[in-house]
CSV table of C-alpha atoms and ligand atoms in Angstrom, one decimal:
chain,number,residue,atom,x,y,z
G,401,MET,CA,0.0,0.0,0.0
G,402,LEU,CA,1.2,3.5,-0.7
G,403,SER,CA,1.4,6.0,2.1
G,404,ARG,CA,-0.7,9.2,1.7
G,405,LYS,CA,2.4,11.2,1.0
G,406,SER,CA,3.7,8.9,-1.6
G,407,ALA,CA,0.3,8.6,-3.1
G,408,LEU,CA,0.2,12.4,-3.3
G,409,SER,CA,3.5,12.7,-4.9
G,410,ALA,CA,2.7,9.9,-7.2
G,411,SER,CA,-0.5,11.7,-8.3
G,412,SER,CA,1.4,15.0,-8.8
G,413,GLY,CA,4.0,13.0,-10.8
G,414,ILE,CA,1.2,11.6,-12.9
G,415,TRP,CA,-0.3,15.1,-13.3
G,416,MET,CA,3.1,16.5,-14.3
G,417,LYS,CA,3.5,13.7,-16.8
G,418,SER,CA,0.0,14.3,-18.2
G,419,LEU,CA,0.8,17.9,-18.5
G,420,GLY,CA,3.9,17.0,-20.4
G,421,HIS,CA,1.8,14.6,-22.6
G,422,LEU,CA,-0.7,17.4,-23.1
G,423,VAL,CA,2.0,19.7,-24.4
G,424,VAL,CA,3.4,17.1,-26.7
G,425,LEU,CA,-0.1,16.2,-27.8
G,426,ALA,CA,-1.1,19.8,-28.4
G,427,SER,CA,2.0,20.4,-30.6
G,428,LEU,CA,1.4,17.1,-32.3
G,429,CYS,CA,-2.2,18.2,-33.0
G,430,CYS,CA,-0.9,21.4,-34.6
G,431,LEU,CA,1.5,19.4,-36.6
G,432,ILE,CA,-1.1,16.9,-37.6
G,433,SER,CA,-3.7,19.6,-38.4
G,434,GLY,CA,-1.1,21.5,-40.3
G,435,TYR,CA,-0.3,18.4,-42.3
G,436,SER,CA,-3.9,17.3,-42.6
G,437,GLU,CA,-4.8,20.7,-44.2
G,438,ARG,CA,-2.1,20.2,-46.8
G,439,ASP,CA,-3.1,16.6,-47.2
G,440,ARG,CA,-6.6,17.6,-47.7
G,441,VAL,CA,-5.5,19.9,-50.5
G,442,HIS,CA,-3.3,17.3,-52.1
G,443,ASP,CA,-6.1,14.7,-51.8
G,444,LEU,CA,-8.6,17.0,-53.4
G,445,MET,CA,-6.2,18.0,-56.2
G,446,SER,CA,-5.2,14.4,-56.8
G,447,LYS,CA,-8.9,13.6,-57.3
G,448,TYR,CA,-9.6,16.7,-59.3
G,449,PRO,CA,-6.3,17.9,-60.8
G,450,LEU,CA,-6.2,21.3,-62.4
G,451,ILE,CA,-7.1,22.3,-65.9
G,452,ASP,CA,-5.3,25.6,-66.4
G,453,GLY,CA,-6.6,28.0,-69.0
G,454,HIS,CA,-3.5,29.9,-70.0
G,455,ASN,CA,0.3,29.4,-70.2
G,456,ASP,CA,2.9,31.1,-72.5
G,457,LEU,CA,5.7,28.6,-72.3
G,458,ALA,CA,5.8,28.4,-76.1
G,459,LEU,CA,6.4,32.2,-76.2
G,460,GLN,CA,9.4,31.7,-73.8
G,461,LEU,CA,10.7,28.9,-76.1
G,462,ARG,CA,10.5,31.4,-78.9
G,463,ILE,CA,12.2,34.3,-77.0
G,464,ARG,CA,14.9,32.3,-75.3
G,465,HIS,CA,15.6,29.5,-77.7
G,466,ASN,CA,14.1,30.5,-81.1
G,467,ASN,CA,12.0,27.4,-80.7
G,468,ARG,CA,15.0,25.0,-80.7
G,469,LEU,CA,13.4,22.5,-78.4
G,470,SER,CA,16.6,20.4,-78.3
G,471,GLN,CA,18.3,23.2,-76.3
G,472,VAL,CA,16.1,22.6,-73.2
G,473,ASP,CA,15.0,19.8,-71.0
G,474,LEU,CA,11.4,20.5,-70.3
G,475,HIS,CA,11.5,18.5,-67.0
G,476,ASN,CA,13.6,21.3,-65.5
G,477,VAL,CA,13.7,24.7,-67.2
G,478,SER,CA,15.6,27.5,-65.5
G,479,LYS,CA,14.4,31.2,-65.5
G,480,VAL,CA,10.8,30.3,-66.2
G,481,ALA,CA,7.9,29.3,-64.0
G,482,THR,CA,6.8,26.3,-65.9
G,483,ASP,CA,8.3,22.8,-66.5
G,484,ILE,CA,7.1,19.3,-66.2
G,485,THR,CA,8.5,18.8,-62.6
G,486,ARG,CA,6.7,21.8,-61.3
G,487,LEU,CA,3.5,21.1,-63.3
G,488,GLN,CA,3.3,17.7,-61.6
G,489,ALA,CA,4.1,19.2,-58.2
G,490,GLY,CA,1.3,21.7,-58.7
G,491,HIS,CA,-1.3,19.0,-59.7
G,492,VAL,CA,-1.7,20.6,-63.1
G,493,GLN,CA,-3.2,17.8,-65.3
G,494,ALA,CA,-4.1,19.8,-68.3
G,495,GLN,CA,-2.7,23.0,-69.7
G,496,MET,CA,-4.0,25.2,-72.5
G,497,PHE,CA,-0.8,26.4,-74.1
G,498,ALA,CA,-1.1,29.7,-75.9
G,499,VAL,CA,0.0,30.2,-79.5
G,500,TYR,CA,0.9,33.8,-79.2
G,501,VAL,CA,2.1,35.9,-82.1
G,502,MET,CA,3.1,39.5,-81.5
G,503,CYS,CA,0.6,42.1,-82.9
G,504,GLY,CA,3.4,43.6,-84.9
G,505,ALA,CA,3.1,40.5,-87.2
G,506,GLN,CA,-0.5,41.5,-88.2
G,507,GLU,CA,-0.6,42.2,-91.9
G,508,LYS,CA,2.9,40.6,-92.1
G,509,ASP,CA,3.9,37.0,-91.3
G,510,ALA,CA,1.4,36.3,-88.5
G,511,VAL,CA,0.2,33.1,-90.2
G,512,ARG,CA,3.7,31.7,-90.5
G,513,LEU,CA,4.6,32.6,-86.9
G,514,THR,CA,1.3,31.0,-85.7
G,515,LEU,CA,2.2,27.8,-87.6
G,516,GLU,CA,5.7,27.8,-85.9
G,517,GLN,CA,4.2,28.2,-82.5
G,518,ILE,CA,1.7,25.4,-83.1
G,519,ASP,CA,4.6,23.3,-84.3
G,520,VAL,CA,6.7,23.9,-81.1
G,521,ILE,CA,3.7,23.0,-78.9
G,522,ARG,CA,2.9,19.9,-80.9
G,523,ARG,CA,6.6,18.9,-80.7
G,524,MET,CA,6.8,19.6,-77.0
G,525,CYS,CA,3.6,17.6,-76.3
G,526,THR,CA,4.6,14.6,-78.5
G,527,GLU,CA,8.3,14.3,-77.8
G,528,TYR,CA,7.9,14.2,-74.0
G,529,GLN,CA,6.2,11.2,-72.5
G,530,ASP,CA,4.8,13.2,-69.6
G,531,PHE,CA,2.7,15.3,-72.0
G,532,GLU,CA,-0.1,14.3,-74.4
G,533,LEU,CA,-1.7,16.5,-77.0
G,534,VAL,CA,-5.5,16.3,-76.7
G,535,THR,CA,-8.2,17.7,-79.0
G,536,SER,CA,-11.4,16.6,-77.3
G,537,ALA,CA,-13.0,16.5,-73.8
G,538,GLN,CA,-12.9,12.7,-73.9
G,539,GLU,CA,-9.2,12.7,-74.8
G,540,LEU,CA,-8.6,15.1,-71.9
G,541,ARG,CA,-10.4,12.7,-69.5
G,542,ASN,CA,-8.5,9.7,-70.8
G,543,SER,CA,-5.1,11.5,-70.4
G,544,GLU,CA,-5.9,11.9,-66.7
G,545,MET,CA,-6.3,8.2,-66.3
G,546,ARG,CA,-3.0,7.7,-68.0
G,547,HIS,CA,-1.4,10.2,-65.6
G,548,LYS,CA,-0.4,12.4,-68.5
G,549,ILE,CA,-0.3,16.2,-68.6
G,550,ALA,CA,-2.8,17.1,-71.4
G,551,CYS,CA,-1.8,19.8,-73.8
G,552,LEU,CA,-4.6,21.9,-75.4
G,553,ILE,CA,-3.6,24.4,-78.1
G,554,SER,CA,-5.2,27.9,-78.0
G,555,ILE,CA,-4.5,30.8,-80.3
G,556,GLU,CA,-4.1,34.1,-78.5
G,557,GLY,CA,-5.3,36.8,-80.9
G,558,GLY,CA,-7.5,36.8,-84.0
G,559,HIS,CA,-4.8,38.5,-86.1
G,560,SER,CA,-3.3,34.9,-86.3
G,561,ILE,CA,-6.0,34.0,-88.9
G,562,ASP,CA,-5.3,37.0,-91.2
G,563,SER,CA,-9.1,37.5,-91.6
G,564,SER,CA,-9.5,34.1,-93.3
G,565,LEU,CA,-12.0,31.4,-92.3
G,566,PRO,CA,-10.0,28.8,-94.3
G,567,ALA,CA,-7.0,29.6,-92.2
G,568,LEU,CA,-9.1,29.2,-89.1
G,569,ARG,CA,-10.3,25.8,-90.3
G,570,MET,CA,-6.7,24.7,-91.0
G,571,PHE,CA,-5.6,25.7,-87.5
G,572,TYR,CA,-8.5,23.5,-86.2
G,573,GLN,CA,-7.1,20.6,-88.2
G,574,LEU,CA,-3.7,21.1,-86.6
G,575,GLY,CA,-5.3,20.7,-83.1
G,576,VAL,CA,-6.2,24.2,-82.1
G,577,ARG,CA,-9.3,24.1,-79.9
G,578,SER,CA,-9.6,27.7,-78.7
G,579,MET,CA,-9.0,31.2,-80.0
G,580,ALA,CA,-9.0,34.6,-78.3
G,581,LEU,CA,-10.7,37.0,-80.7
G,582,THR,CA,-8.0,39.6,-80.2
G,583,HIS,CA,-4.7,40.2,-78.3
G,584,SER,CA,-3.5,43.8,-77.7
G,585,CYS,CA,-4.4,44.9,-81.2
G,586,ASN,CA,-7.7,45.3,-83.0
G,587,THR,CA,-8.3,43.0,-85.9
G,588,PRO,CA,-10.3,44.3,-88.9
G,589,TRP,CA,-13.2,42.5,-87.3
G,590,ALA,CA,-12.9,42.7,-83.5
G,591,GLU,CA,-11.7,45.2,-80.9
G,592,SER,CA,-9.1,44.8,-78.3
G,593,SER,CA,-9.2,46.0,-74.6
G,594,SER,CA,-5.8,47.6,-75.2
G,595,LYS,CA,-5.2,50.8,-77.1
G,596,LEU,CA,-1.5,49.9,-77.5
G,597,TYR,CA,-1.7,49.5,-81.3
G,598,ASN,CA,-3.4,52.2,-83.3
G,599,VAL,CA,-4.8,49.8,-85.9
G,600,TYR,CA,-8.3,49.3,-87.4
G,601,GLN,CA,-9.9,52.0,-85.2
G,602,ARG,CA,-13.6,52.1,-85.8
G,603,GLN,CA,-16.7,53.9,-84.5
G,604,ASN,CA,-18.6,50.8,-83.6
G,605,ASN,CA,-16.8,48.6,-81.1
G,606,SER,CA,-18.8,45.4,-81.4
G,607,LEU,CA,-18.1,42.6,-83.8
G,608,THR,CA,-18.2,43.3,-87.5
G,609,HIS,CA,-20.2,41.2,-90.0
G,610,PHE,CA,-17.0,39.1,-90.6
G,611,GLY,CA,-16.4,39.0,-86.8
G,612,LYS,CA,-19.8,37.3,-86.4
G,613,ALA,CA,-18.9,34.9,-89.1
G,614,VAL,CA,-15.7,34.0,-87.2
G,615,VAL,CA,-17.7,33.2,-84.1
G,616,GLU,CA,-20.2,31.2,-86.1
G,617,GLU,CA,-17.4,29.2,-87.8
G,618,MET,CA,-15.8,28.6,-84.4
G,619,ASN,CA,-19.1,27.3,-83.1
G,620,ARG,CA,-19.4,25.0,-86.1
G,621,LEU,CA,-15.9,23.7,-85.8
G,622,GLY,CA,-16.1,23.2,-82.0
G,623,MET,CA,-13.5,25.7,-81.1
G,624,ILE,CA,-13.9,27.6,-77.8
G,625,VAL,CA,-14.4,31.3,-78.2
G,626,ASP,CA,-12.0,33.1,-75.8
G,627,LEU,CA,-12.8,36.7,-74.8
G,628,SER,CA,-9.7,37.6,-72.7
G,629,HIS,CA,-8.1,40.6,-74.3
G,630,THR,CA,-11.1,41.8,-76.2
G,631,SER,CA,-12.9,45.0,-75.5
G,632,TRP,CA,-16.0,44.7,-73.4
G,633,ASP,CA,-18.2,45.7,-76.4
G,634,THR,CA,-16.7,43.0,-78.5
G,635,ALA,CA,-17.0,40.5,-75.6
G,636,TRP,CA,-20.6,41.4,-75.2
G,637,ALA,CA,-21.3,41.1,-78.9
G,638,ALA,CA,-19.5,37.7,-79.1
G,639,LEU,CA,-21.4,36.4,-76.0
G,640,LYS,CA,-24.6,37.4,-77.6
G,641,HIS,CA,-23.8,35.9,-81.0
G,642,SER,CA,-22.2,32.6,-79.9
G,643,LYS,CA,-24.3,29.5,-79.9
G,644,ALA,CA,-21.9,27.8,-77.5
G,645,PRO,CA,-20.6,28.9,-74.1
G,646,VAL,CA,-17.5,31.1,-74.2
G,647,ILE,CA,-14.6,31.6,-71.8
G,648,PHE,CA,-12.3,34.3,-70.5
G,649,SER,CA,-9.2,32.1,-70.4
G,650,HIS,CA,-7.1,34.5,-68.3
G,651,SER,CA,-8.9,37.5,-66.8
G,652,SER,CA,-9.9,38.5,-63.3
G,653,SER,CA,-12.6,40.7,-61.6
G,654,PHE,CA,-12.8,44.4,-62.5
G,655,SER,CA,-14.6,45.1,-59.3
G,656,ILE,CA,-11.6,44.0,-57.3
G,657,CYS,CA,-9.0,45.5,-59.6
G,658,SER,CA,-10.2,48.0,-62.2
G,659,HIS,CA,-7.9,47.0,-65.1
G,660,GLY,CA,-9.3,47.0,-68.6
G,661,ARG,CA,-8.2,43.3,-69.0
G,662,ASN,CA,-10.6,42.3,-66.2
G,663,VAL,CA,-14.3,41.6,-66.4
G,664,PRO,CA,-16.9,43.9,-65.0
G,665,ASP,CA,-19.9,42.4,-63.1
G,666,TRP,CA,-22.5,43.2,-65.8
G,667,LEU,CA,-20.5,41.2,-68.3
G,668,LEU,CA,-20.0,38.3,-65.8
G,669,LEU,CA,-23.8,38.1,-65.5
G,670,ASP,CA,-24.1,37.7,-69.3
G,671,LEU,CA,-21.3,35.1,-69.2
G,672,LYS,CA,-23.3,33.2,-66.6
G,673,LYS,CA,-26.4,33.3,-68.8
G,674,LYS,CA,-24.4,31.6,-71.5
G,675,HIS,CA,-23.0,29.0,-69.1
G,676,GLY,CA,-19.5,30.3,-69.7
G,677,LEU,CA,-16.4,30.4,-67.6
G,678,ILE,CA,-14.0,33.0,-66.3
G,679,MET,CA,-10.6,31.5,-65.6
G,680,VAL,CA,-8.9,33.8,-63.1
G,681,ASN,CA,-5.6,35.4,-64.1
G,682,LEU,CA,-2.9,35.4,-61.3
G,683,HIS,CA,-0.7,38.2,-62.7
G,684,ASN,CA,-0.1,40.9,-60.1
G,685,ASN,CA,-1.3,43.8,-62.3
G,686,PHE,CA,-4.7,42.1,-62.8
G,687,ILE,CA,-4.9,41.0,-59.1
G,688,SER,CA,-4.0,44.1,-57.2
G,689,CYS,CA,-3.6,46.7,-60.0
G,690,SER,CA,0.0,47.0,-58.8
G,691,ASP,CA,3.3,45.2,-59.0
G,692,ASP,CA,2.8,43.5,-55.7
G,693,ALA,CA,0.1,41.0,-54.7
G,694,ASN,CA,-0.6,38.1,-52.3
G,695,ILE,CA,-2.7,35.0,-52.2
G,696,SER,CA,-5.3,36.6,-50.1
G,697,ARG,CA,-5.9,39.3,-52.8
G,698,VAL,CA,-6.2,36.5,-55.4
G,699,ALA,CA,-8.8,34.8,-53.2
G,700,ASP,CA,-10.7,38.1,-53.1
G,701,HIS,CA,-11.3,37.8,-56.8
G,702,PHE,CA,-12.6,34.2,-56.4
G,703,ASP,CA,-14.9,35.3,-53.5
G,704,HIS,CA,-16.2,38.2,-55.5
G,705,ILE,CA,-16.9,36.3,-58.7
G,706,LYS,CA,-18.5,33.5,-56.8
G,707,LYS,CA,-20.8,36.0,-55.1
G,708,VAL,CA,-21.8,37.5,-58.5
G,709,ILE,CA,-22.1,34.3,-60.7
G,710,GLY,CA,-21.4,31.3,-58.6
G,711,ALA,CA,-18.5,28.8,-58.3
G,712,GLU,CA,-19.9,26.9,-61.4
G,713,SER,CA,-18.7,29.8,-63.6
G,714,ILE,CA,-15.1,30.0,-62.3
G,715,GLY,CA,-11.8,28.4,-63.4
G,716,ILE,CA,-8.1,29.2,-63.2
G,717,GLY,CA,-5.9,30.6,-66.0
G,718,GLY,CA,-2.6,31.4,-64.4
G,719,ASP,CA,-0.9,33.3,-67.3
G,720,PHE,CA,2.5,32.0,-66.2
G,721,GLU,CA,5.2,33.0,-68.7
G,722,GLY,CA,2.9,35.6,-70.2
G,723,ALA,CA,3.5,38.1,-67.5
G,724,VAL,CA,6.4,39.0,-65.2
G,725,SER,CA,5.2,39.4,-61.6
G,726,PHE,CA,3.1,36.9,-59.6
G,727,PRO,CA,1.8,37.0,-56.0
G,728,GLN,CA,4.0,36.0,-53.1
G,729,GLY,CA,3.5,32.3,-52.7
G,730,LEU,CA,2.2,31.8,-56.2
G,731,GLU,CA,5.4,32.3,-58.1
G,732,ASP,CA,5.3,29.3,-60.4
G,733,VAL,CA,3.0,26.4,-61.5
G,734,SER,CA,4.0,24.2,-58.5
G,735,LYS,CA,2.2,26.6,-56.2
G,736,TYR,CA,-1.4,26.1,-57.1
G,737,PRO,CA,-2.1,24.1,-53.9
G,738,ALA,CA,-1.4,27.2,-51.8
G,739,LEU,CA,-4.3,28.9,-53.6
G,740,ILE,CA,-6.7,26.0,-53.1
G,741,GLN,CA,-5.7,25.9,-49.4
G,742,GLU,CA,-6.6,29.6,-49.1
G,743,LEU,CA,-10.0,29.0,-50.7
G,744,LEU,CA,-10.6,26.0,-48.4
G,745,GLN,CA,-9.8,28.3,-45.4
G,746,ARG,CA,-12.4,30.7,-46.8
G,747,ASN,CA,-15.0,28.0,-46.6
G,748,TRP,CA,-15.2,27.0,-50.2
G,749,THR,CA,-16.6,23.5,-50.3
G,750,GLU,CA,-14.7,20.6,-51.9
G,751,SER,CA,-17.4,20.3,-54.5
G,752,GLU,CA,-17.1,24.0,-55.4
G,753,LEU,CA,-13.3,23.6,-55.7
G,754,ALA,CA,-13.7,20.4,-57.9
G,755,ASP,CA,-15.8,22.6,-60.2
G,756,VAL,CA,-13.2,25.4,-60.3
G,757,LEU,CA,-10.2,22.9,-60.7
G,758,ARG,CA,-11.6,21.0,-63.7
G,759,LYS,CA,-15.3,20.2,-63.9
G,760,ASN,CA,-16.4,23.6,-65.1
G,761,PHE,CA,-13.9,23.6,-68.0
G,762,LEU,CA,-14.9,20.0,-69.0
G,763,ARG,CA,-18.6,21.0,-68.9
G,764,VAL,CA,-17.9,24.0,-71.2
G,765,PHE,CA,-15.7,22.0,-73.6
G,766,GLU,CA,-18.3,19.3,-73.8
G,767,GLU,CA,-21.1,21.8,-74.5
G,768,VAL,CA,-19.0,23.4,-77.2
G,769,GLU,CA,-18.6,19.9,-78.8
G,770,ARG,CA,-22.4,19.3,-78.5
G,771,VAL,CA,-23.1,22.6,-80.3
G,772,ARG,CA,-20.6,21.5,-83.0
G,773,ASP,CA,-22.4,18.1,-83.3
G,774,ARG,CA,-25.7,19.9,-83.7
G,775,MET,CA,-24.3,21.9,-86.6
G,776,THR,CA,-22.9,19.0,-88.6
G,777,LEU,CA,-25.3,19.8,-91.4
G,778,SER,CA,-23.9,23.3,-91.8
G,779,ARG,CA,-21.4,23.7,-94.6
G,780,PRO,CA,-18.0,25.4,-94.0
G,781,SER,CA,-18.6,29.1,-94.1
G,782,GLU,CA,-17.6,30.9,-97.3
G,783,VAL,CA,-18.0,34.3,-95.9
G,784,GLN,CA,-15.1,36.5,-96.9
G,785,ILE,CA,-14.0,39.8,-95.5
G,786,SER,CA,-14.4,42.6,-98.0
G,787,PHE,CA,-11.2,43.7,-99.7
G,788,GLU,CA,-11.7,47.3,-98.3
G,789,GLU,CA,-11.5,46.0,-94.7
G,790,VAL,CA,-8.1,44.3,-95.1
G,791,GLN,CA,-6.5,46.4,-97.8
G,792,ASN,CA,-2.7,46.2,-97.1
G,793,PRO,CA,0.5,45.8,-99.2
G,794,CYS,CA,1.0,42.2,-98.2
G,795,ARG,CA,-2.3,40.9,-99.3
G,796,LEU,CA,-2.4,39.3,-102.7
G,797,VAL,CA,-5.8,38.5,-104.1
G,798,LEU,CA,-5.8,35.5,-106.4
G,799,ARG,CA,-8.4,35.8,-109.1
G,800,ARG,CA,-9.0,34.3,-112.5
G,801,PRO,CA,-7.1,36.3,-115.1
G,802,VAL,CA,-9.3,38.9,-116.7
G,803,PRO,CA,-9.4,39.4,-120.5
G,804,ARG,CA,-6.7,41.7,-121.8
G,805,GLY,CA,-7.3,45.3,-122.1
G,806,PRO,CA,-6.9,48.1,-119.5
G,807,SER,CA,-10.7,48.8,-119.4
G,808,HIS,CA,-11.3,45.3,-118.1
G,809,GLN,CA,-8.7,45.3,-115.3
G,810,SER,CA,-10.5,44.8,-112.0
G,811,PRO,CA,-9.3,47.2,-109.4
G,812,PHE,CA,-9.7,44.6,-106.7
G,813,SER,CA,-7.7,41.8,-108.3
G,814,ARG,CA,-4.4,43.0,-106.8
G,815,ALA,CA,-3.3,44.8,-103.7
G,816,PRO,CA,-1.8,48.3,-104.3
G,817,HIS,CA,1.8,47.4,-103.9
G,818,GLU,CA,1.7,43.8,-104.8
G,819,PRO,CA,4.5,41.6,-103.5
G,820,LYS,CA,5.4,38.2,-105.0
G,821,GLY,CA,2.8,35.5,-104.5
G,822,LEU,CA,5.5,33.2,-103.1
G,823,PRO,CA,4.7,33.7,-99.3
G,824,ILE,CA,1.1,32.6,-99.8
G,825,LEU,CA,2.2,29.6,-101.9
G,826,ALA,CA,4.7,28.7,-99.3
G,827,ILE,CA,2.1,28.8,-96.6
G,828,VAL,CA,-0.3,26.7,-98.7
G,829,LEU,CA,2.5,24.1,-99.3
G,830,LEU,CA,3.5,24.1,-95.6
G,831,LEU,CA,-0.1,23.6,-94.5
G,832,SER,CA,-0.6,20.8,-96.9
G,833,SER,CA,2.6,19.1,-95.9
G,834,LEU,CA,1.7,19.4,-92.2
G,835,LEU,CA,-1.7,17.9,-92.9
G,836,MET,CA,0.0,14.9,-94.6
G,837,ILE,CA,2.0,14.3,-91.5
G,838,GLU,CA,-1.3,14.3,-89.6
D,1422,NAG,C1,17.2,21.7,-62.3
D,1422,NAG,O1,18.4,22.2,-62.9
D,1422,NAG,C2,19.3,23.0,-62.1
D,1422,NAG,C3,20.5,23.5,-62.8
D,1422,NAG,O2,20.1,24.1,-64.0
D,1422,NAG,C4,19.7,22.2,-60.8
D,1422,NAG,O3,20.4,23.0,-60.0
D,1422,NAG,C5,18.4,21.6,-60.2
D,1422,NAG,O4,18.8,20.8,-59.1
D,1422,NAG,C6,17.5,20.9,-61.1
D,1422,NAG,N1,16.3,20.5,-60.5
D,1422,NAG,C7,15.7,19.3,-60.6
D,1422,NAG,C8,14.5,19.1,-59.9
D,1422,NAG,O5,16.2,18.4,-61.3
D,1423,NAG,C1,-22.8,49.3,-82.8
D,1423,NAG,O1,-23.5,48.1,-83.3
D,1423,NAG,C2,-24.4,47.6,-82.4
D,1423,NAG,C3,-24.9,46.3,-83.0
D,1423,NAG,O2,-24.8,46.2,-84.4
D,1423,NAG,C4,-25.5,48.6,-82.3
D,1423,NAG,O3,-26.5,48.1,-81.4
D,1423,NAG,C5,-24.9,49.9,-81.7
D,1423,NAG,O4,-25.9,50.9,-81.6
D,1423,NAG,C6,-23.8,50.4,-82.6
D,1423,NAG,N1,-23.1,51.5,-81.9
D,1423,NAG,C7,-22.7,52.6,-82.6
D,1423,NAG,C8,-22.0,53.6,-81.7
D,1423,NAG,O5,-22.9,52.8,-83.7
D,1424,NAG,C1,-2.5,41.2,-49.1
D,1424,NAG,O1,-2.4,42.3,-49.8
D,1424,NAG,C2,-3.4,43.3,-49.5
D,1424,NAG,C3,-3.3,44.5,-50.5
D,1424,NAG,O2,-3.5,44.0,-51.8
D,1424,NAG,C4,-3.2,43.8,-48.1
D,1424,NAG,O3,-4.3,44.7,-47.7
D,1424,NAG,C5,-3.3,42.6,-47.1
D,1424,NAG,O4,-2.9,43.0,-45.8
D,1424,NAG,C6,-2.3,41.5,-47.6
D,1424,NAG,N1,-2.5,40.3,-46.8
D,1424,NAG,C7,-1.5,39.6,-46.3
D,1424,NAG,C8,-1.9,38.4,-45.5
D,1424,NAG,O5,-0.3,39.9,-46.4
D,1425,ZN,ZN1,-2.7,37.2,-72.5
């Protein structure tokens, strides 16, 4: 039997011990809960890996390596924010890779440059086992089961088609499944949000007759209409005209940061009516309207857009490689889990986040495909832009020779300072040889 004294000291010993245990337990709990929060994000993102709307890696390959893919190992690329290792760490399962051609190429060699950017993305996504080029929602789903990173090709800027629906169709044949109607320059048929380039200024800012034909042809082909970079008037007109849902592949909320590249609430409401999608851009200038931003500010955009149009209308379009500054904690493609963790802490449900991560995009892509399937009886559009709208020295108009005699010479058969027809022939040849590889 223990004496009273020894019993007391024993119990105080036990008490001290339990206190010690408690402290250990408490810190363990912290550790565990810290881990479990991250685990929860990783579990969620493993189940619903991200489909990201916009990445400019191909532009960096052009700038840094002149598209010589052999000079880089895409598993580990220095000085950029995107490589295979970090895409995998960030649970990025699908990436829309932008085919971006500088606006300065409009009326010049935009079509050639576009082909070259498509080529480098196709090479990247076929020469690396971790990537897989996909062209349909079903292929995208399959690629996830094969643990591949799916590549989708999207053209960033309507100047890439040089106002030609046949060129648009050929880009579709090469695997392009989305196109932004403009980049920073107006096209002859659509207006940009930027006033950087003083080209094709017009009184009426909505889509022209030919612009509407572009949207219709994209609907018929099953190409997603992307409204990032267009003016709000053009976005509104395209939204109204499109038979299929449209997206903003990399734009944020104008209410949170009043930048012209962001989307105002009234336009978000139209987007929702069309069952479309806004994929939030992470670039500091669009997040905080300054060079500095943090994850909390990014989450404010998500909260606001959810309040206005619901989580079913939101996705993520990081814009890595297309911009220079990104929020602290979101510096590269491996950091997406930090954003999802912030949204979980703000009481976003797992089901809402599954929508944002991938289900919304898949829904939109499948709806775009359904609209295409409903239009199978429509013939390829033969709408042509009028010569007056695209009059420029580089444009050669091929016509049947007219009978001799100056009075019969058609004024529209040739552009004013006609260059050789070789560039166009070369493009036609290049396109047809590419198609034969296909
Ligand atoms: C990536 O390459 C750099 C050198 O360029 C090297 O220091 C680094 O360890 C590599 N990282 C991985 C994950 O291989
Ligand atoms: C521009 O066109 C739209 C639709 O065609 C029309 O509703 C609008 O009034 C026009 N705006 C101007 C300034 O002409
Ligand atoms: C994030 O940035 C905003 C300004 O954009 C600032 O008000 C806020 O305090 C910052 N939050 C954190 C956690 O640093
Ligand atoms: Zn962009």
